[in-house]
mmCIF file with all atom_site columns, C-alpha atoms in Angstrom:
data_model
loop_
_atom_site.group_PDB
_atom_site.id
_atom_site.type_symbol
_atom_site.label_atom_id
_atom_site.label_alt_id
_atom_site.label_comp_id
_atom_site.label_asym_id
_atom_site.label_entity_id
_atom_site.label_seq_id
_atom_site.pdbx_PDB_ins_code
_atom_site.Cartn_x
_atom_site.Cartn_y
_atom_site.Cartn_z
_atom_site.occupancy
_atom_site.B_iso_or_equiv
_atom_site.pdbx_formal_charge
_atom_site.auth_seq_id
_atom_site.auth_comp_id
_atom_site.auth_asym_id
_atom_site.auth_atom_id
_atom_site.pdbx_PDB_model_num
ATOM 1   C CA . MET A 1 1   ? 0.000   0.000  0.000  1.00 46.00 ? 1   MET A CA 1
ATOM 2   C CA . GLU A 1 2   ? 1.298   3.421  -0.952 1.00 62.00 ? 2   GLU A CA 1
ATOM 3   C CA . LYS A 1 3   ? 1.865   5.964  1.813  1.00 75.00 ? 3   LYS A CA 1
ATOM 4   C CA . SER A 1 4   ? -0.093  9.209  1.754  1.00 87.00 ? 4   SER A CA 1
ATOM 5   C CA . LYS A 1 5   ? 1.836   12.472 1.506  1.00 92.00 ? 5   LYS A CA 1
ATOM 6   C CA . LEU A 1 6   ? 0.767   13.264 5.061  1.00 92.00 ? 6   LEU A CA 1
ATOM 7   C CA . GLU A 1 7   ? 2.293   10.040 6.351  1.00 92.00 ? 7   GLU A CA 1
ATOM 8   C CA . THR A 1 8   ? 5.470   10.741 4.386  1.00 94.00 ? 8   THR A CA 1
ATOM 9   C CA . TYR A 1 9   ? 5.832   14.298 5.734  1.00 95.00 ? 9   TYR A CA 1
ATOM 10  C CA . LEU A 1 10  ? 5.171   13.157 9.302  1.00 94.00 ? 10  LEU A CA 1
ATOM 11  C CA . GLY A 1 11  ? 7.754   10.419 8.815  1.00 94.00 ? 11  GLY A CA 1
ATOM 12  C CA . PHE A 1 12  ? 10.266  13.107 7.815  1.00 96.00 ? 12  PHE A CA 1
ATOM 13  C CA . CYS A 1 13  ? 9.367   15.028 10.994 1.00 96.00 ? 13  CYS A CA 1
ATOM 14  C CA . ILE A 1 14  ? 9.963   11.956 13.152 1.00 95.00 ? 14  ILE A CA 1
ATOM 15  C CA . ARG A 1 15  ? 13.294  11.075 11.540 1.00 96.00 ? 15  ARG A CA 1
ATOM 16  C CA . ALA A 1 16  ? 14.498  14.688 11.784 1.00 96.00 ? 16  ALA A CA 1
ATOM 17  C CA . GLY A 1 17  ? 13.351  15.021 15.407 1.00 96.00 ? 17  GLY A CA 1
ATOM 18  C CA . LYS A 1 18  ? 11.084  17.913 14.460 1.00 96.00 ? 18  LYS A CA 1
ATOM 19  C CA . ILE A 1 19  ? 7.892   16.695 16.129 1.00 96.00 ? 19  ILE A CA 1
ATOM 20  C CA . VAL A 1 20  ? 6.645   16.740 19.718 1.00 95.00 ? 20  VAL A CA 1
ATOM 21  C CA . PHE A 1 21  ? 4.139   14.115 20.883 1.00 95.00 ? 21  PHE A CA 1
ATOM 22  C CA . GLY A 1 22  ? 1.428   14.612 23.493 1.00 92.00 ? 22  GLY A CA 1
ATOM 23  C CA . ALA A 1 23  ? -0.287  17.403 25.385 1.00 92.00 ? 23  ALA A CA 1
ATOM 24  C CA . GLU A 1 24  ? 2.271   17.504 28.217 1.00 93.00 ? 24  GLU A CA 1
ATOM 25  C CA . MET A 1 25  ? 5.212   17.905 25.859 1.00 94.00 ? 25  MET A CA 1
ATOM 26  C CA . ILE A 1 26  ? 3.398   20.629 23.920 1.00 93.00 ? 26  ILE A CA 1
ATOM 27  C CA . GLU A 1 27  ? 2.786   22.515 27.183 1.00 92.00 ? 27  GLU A CA 1
ATOM 28  C CA . ARG A 1 28  ? 6.520   22.317 27.985 1.00 93.00 ? 28  ARG A CA 1
ATOM 29  C CA . GLN A 1 29  ? 7.610   23.837 24.664 1.00 91.00 ? 29  GLN A CA 1
ATOM 30  C CA . LYS A 1 30  ? 9.015   27.333 25.112 1.00 91.00 ? 30  LYS A CA 1
ATOM 31  C CA . LYS A 1 31  ? 9.448   28.120 21.413 1.00 91.00 ? 31  LYS A CA 1
ATOM 32  C CA . GLY A 1 32  ? 9.455   26.729 17.936 1.00 92.00 ? 32  GLY A CA 1
ATOM 33  C CA . ILE A 1 33  ? 6.000   25.237 17.351 1.00 95.00 ? 33  ILE A CA 1
ATOM 34  C CA . LYS A 1 34  ? 5.013   25.878 13.730 1.00 96.00 ? 34  LYS A CA 1
ATOM 35  C CA . LEU A 1 35  ? 1.999   23.559 13.356 1.00 96.00 ? 35  LEU A CA 1
ATOM 36  C CA . LEU A 1 36  ? -0.266  21.624 15.709 1.00 96.00 ? 36  LEU A CA 1
ATOM 37  C CA . LEU A 1 37  ? -2.077  18.403 14.855 1.00 95.00 ? 37  LEU A CA 1
ATOM 38  C CA . ALA A 1 38  ? -4.997  16.954 16.803 1.00 94.00 ? 38  ALA A CA 1
ATOM 39  C CA . ASP A 1 39  ? -6.913  13.731 16.348 1.00 93.00 ? 39  ASP A CA 1
ATOM 40  C CA . GLY A 1 40  ? -10.689 13.898 16.065 1.00 89.00 ? 40  GLY A CA 1
ATOM 41  C CA . SER A 1 41  ? -10.977 11.537 19.023 1.00 89.00 ? 41  SER A CA 1
ATOM 42  C CA . ALA A 1 42  ? -8.916  13.782 21.333 1.00 89.00 ? 42  ALA A CA 1
ATOM 43  C CA . GLY A 1 43  ? -10.702 14.766 24.530 1.00 87.00 ? 43  GLY A CA 1
ATOM 44  C CA . LYS A 1 44  ? -11.011 18.246 25.999 1.00 88.00 ? 44  LYS A CA 1
ATOM 45  C CA . ASN A 1 45  ? -8.005  17.730 28.276 1.00 86.00 ? 45  ASN A CA 1
ATOM 46  C CA . SER A 1 46  ? -5.803  16.870 25.298 1.00 84.00 ? 46  SER A CA 1
ATOM 47  C CA . LEU A 1 47  ? -7.124  19.653 23.095 1.00 91.00 ? 47  LEU A CA 1
ATOM 48  C CA . LYS A 1 48  ? -6.797  22.429 25.681 1.00 92.00 ? 48  LYS A CA 1
ATOM 49  C CA . PRO A 1 49  ? -2.953  22.551 25.602 1.00 92.00 ? 49  PRO A CA 1
ATOM 50  C CA . ALA A 1 50  ? -3.031  22.443 21.795 1.00 92.00 ? 50  ALA A CA 1
ATOM 51  C CA . ILE A 1 51  ? -5.478  25.351 21.618 1.00 92.00 ? 51  ILE A CA 1
ATOM 52  C CA . ASN A 1 52  ? -3.398  27.317 24.150 1.00 93.00 ? 52  ASN A CA 1
ATOM 53  C CA . ALA A 1 53  ? -0.235  26.630 22.114 1.00 93.00 ? 53  ALA A CA 1
ATOM 54  C CA . LYS A 1 54  ? -2.066  27.719 18.951 1.00 94.00 ? 54  LYS A CA 1
ATOM 55  C CA . GLU A 1 55  ? -2.656  31.118 20.525 1.00 93.00 ? 55  GLU A CA 1
ATOM 56  C CA . LYS A 1 56  ? 0.782   31.330 22.187 1.00 93.00 ? 56  LYS A CA 1
ATOM 57  C CA . PHE A 1 57  ? 2.774   30.499 19.036 1.00 93.00 ? 57  PHE A CA 1
ATOM 58  C CA . ALA A 1 58  ? 0.296   31.981 16.528 1.00 93.00 ? 58  ALA A CA 1
ATOM 59  C CA . CYS A 1 59  ? 0.359   28.774 14.502 1.00 94.00 ? 59  CYS A CA 1
ATOM 60  C CA . PRO A 1 60  ? -2.373  26.769 12.779 1.00 95.00 ? 60  PRO A CA 1
ATOM 61  C CA . LEU A 1 61  ? -4.066  23.751 14.336 1.00 94.00 ? 61  LEU A CA 1
ATOM 62  C CA . LEU A 1 62  ? -5.133  20.938 12.036 1.00 94.00 ? 62  LEU A CA 1
ATOM 63  C CA . MET A 1 63  ? -7.905  18.606 13.094 1.00 93.00 ? 63  MET A CA 1
ATOM 64  C CA . MET A 1 64  ? -7.814  15.100 11.690 1.00 92.00 ? 64  MET A CA 1
ATOM 65  C CA . ALA A 1 65  ? -10.472 12.442 11.350 1.00 89.00 ? 65  ALA A CA 1
ATOM 66  C CA . GLU A 1 66  ? -10.853 10.112 14.335 1.00 91.00 ? 66  GLU A CA 1
ATOM 67  C CA . ASN A 1 67  ? -7.895  7.804  14.986 1.00 89.00 ? 67  ASN A CA 1
ATOM 68  C CA . VAL A 1 68  ? -5.956  9.038  11.945 1.00 90.00 ? 68  VAL A CA 1
ATOM 69  C CA . LEU A 1 69  ? -3.137  10.855 13.763 1.00 92.00 ? 69  LEU A CA 1
ATOM 70  C CA . GLY A 1 70  ? -2.021  7.832  15.779 1.00 90.00 ? 70  GLY A CA 1
ATOM 71  C CA . GLU A 1 71  ? -2.262  5.673  12.677 1.00 91.00 ? 71  GLU A CA 1
ATOM 72  C CA . VAL A 1 72  ? -0.077  7.871  10.446 1.00 91.00 ? 72  VAL A CA 1
ATOM 73  C CA . LEU A 1 73  ? 2.441   8.413  13.260 1.00 92.00 ? 73  LEU A CA 1
ATOM 74  C CA . HIS A 1 74  ? 2.463   4.681  14.087 1.00 90.00 ? 74  HIS A CA 1
ATOM 75  C CA . ARG A 1 75  ? 1.797   5.670  17.703 1.00 92.00 ? 75  ARG A CA 1
ATOM 76  C CA . PRO A 1 76  ? -1.853  4.799  18.472 1.00 89.00 ? 76  PRO A CA 1
ATOM 77  C CA . ALA A 1 77  ? -1.954  6.590  21.831 1.00 91.00 ? 77  ALA A CA 1
ATOM 78  C CA . VAL A 1 78  ? -0.940  10.003 20.429 1.00 93.00 ? 78  VAL A CA 1
ATOM 79  C CA . LYS A 1 79  ? -3.873  12.413 20.201 1.00 94.00 ? 79  LYS A CA 1
ATOM 80  C CA . VAL A 1 80  ? -1.976  15.709 19.732 1.00 96.00 ? 80  VAL A CA 1
ATOM 81  C CA . ALA A 1 81  ? 1.389   16.539 18.187 1.00 96.00 ? 81  ALA A CA 1
ATOM 82  C CA . ALA A 1 82  ? 3.361   19.633 17.216 1.00 97.00 ? 82  ALA A CA 1
ATOM 83  C CA . VAL A 1 83  ? 5.670   20.126 14.236 1.00 97.00 ? 83  VAL A CA 1
ATOM 84  C CA . THR A 1 84  ? 8.689   22.344 14.961 1.00 96.00 ? 84  THR A CA 1
ATOM 85  C CA . ASP A 1 85  ? 10.105  22.710 11.434 1.00 95.00 ? 85  ASP A CA 1
ATOM 86  C CA . GLU A 1 86  ? 8.746   25.562 9.349  1.00 96.00 ? 86  GLU A CA 1
ATOM 87  C CA . HIS A 1 87  ? 9.251   23.882 5.957  1.00 96.00 ? 87  HIS A CA 1
ATOM 88  C CA . LEU A 1 88  ? 7.674   20.582 6.981  1.00 96.00 ? 88  LEU A CA 1
ATOM 89  C CA . ALA A 1 89  ? 4.806   22.479 8.622  1.00 96.00 ? 89  ALA A CA 1
ATOM 90  C CA . SER A 1 90  ? 4.091   24.398 5.401  1.00 96.00 ? 90  SER A CA 1
ATOM 91  C CA . ALA A 1 91  ? 4.293   21.169 3.379  1.00 95.00 ? 91  ALA A CA 1
ATOM 92  C CA . ILE A 1 92  ? 1.714   19.553 5.676  1.00 95.00 ? 92  ILE A CA 1
ATOM 93  C CA . LEU A 1 93  ? -0.477  22.675 5.541  1.00 95.00 ? 93  LEU A CA 1
ATOM 94  C CA . SER A 1 94  ? -0.461  22.501 1.747  1.00 94.00 ? 94  SER A CA 1
ATOM 95  C CA . LEU A 1 95  ? -2.329  19.187 2.056  1.00 93.00 ? 95  LEU A CA 1
ATOM 96  C CA . VAL A 1 96  ? -5.447  20.831 3.566  1.00 91.00 ? 96  VAL A CA 1
ATOM 97  C CA . GLY A 1 97  ? -8.179  20.445 0.981  1.00 87.00 ? 97  GLY A CA 1
ATOM 98  C CA . VAL A 1 98  ? -6.237  17.674 -0.784 1.00 87.00 ? 98  VAL A CA 1
ATOM 99  C CA . GLU A 1 99  ? -6.251  15.085 2.009  1.00 84.00 ? 99  GLU A CA 1
ATOM 100 C CA . PRO A 1 100 ? -9.880  14.554 3.100  1.00 83.00 ? 100 PRO A CA 1
ATOM 101 C CA . GLN A 1 101 ? -8.969  13.697 6.723  1.00 83.00 ? 101 GLN A CA 1
ATOM 102 C CA . LEU A 1 102 ? -7.450  17.168 7.366  1.00 86.00 ? 102 LEU A CA 1
ATOM 103 C CA . LYS A 1 103 ? -9.250  20.375 8.225  1.00 89.00 ? 103 LYS A CA 1
ATOM 104 C CA . LEU A 1 104 ? -8.117  23.653 9.719  1.00 89.00 ? 104 LEU A CA 1
ATOM 105 C CA . TYR A 1 105 ? -9.350  24.290 13.263 1.00 84.00 ? 105 TYR A CA 1
ATOM 106 C CA . SER A 1 106 ? -11.207 27.563 13.568 1.00 77.00 ? 106 SER A CA 1
ATOM 107 C CA . GLY A 1 107 ? -12.603 27.262 17.071 1.00 73.00 ? 107 GLY A CA 1
ATOM 108 C CA . GLY A 1 108 ? -15.796 25.793 18.394 1.00 62.00 ? 108 GLY A CA 1
ATOM 109 C CA . ASN A 1 109 ? -16.718 22.160 17.882 1.00 57.00 ? 109 ASN A CA 1
ATOM 110 C CA . ASN A 1 110 ? -14.001 21.053 15.467 1.00 48.00 ? 110 ASN A CA 1
#
């Protein structure tokens, strides 16, 4: 089975060490978050740090379909993640509208 572009870009992030996994790690970041990713199945307690980081770092937050984030990261327990590389973040953002499981978070109920 062929990998999606999203899975490929996230694989690049992992290999380059340019991704942070989980709400706690996102809260600890002092700088450098360029893009936030959240799974559709993430609860309020997981989303809150991502939304706070979105405002703090003035970066976009992408919502994914349920259970997609953990699947493409090959880490089923991950519900939120942050990309710290500007070029990889813009590459992933370019997939909004192309990849059906991605949508830009604009507040409210996903």
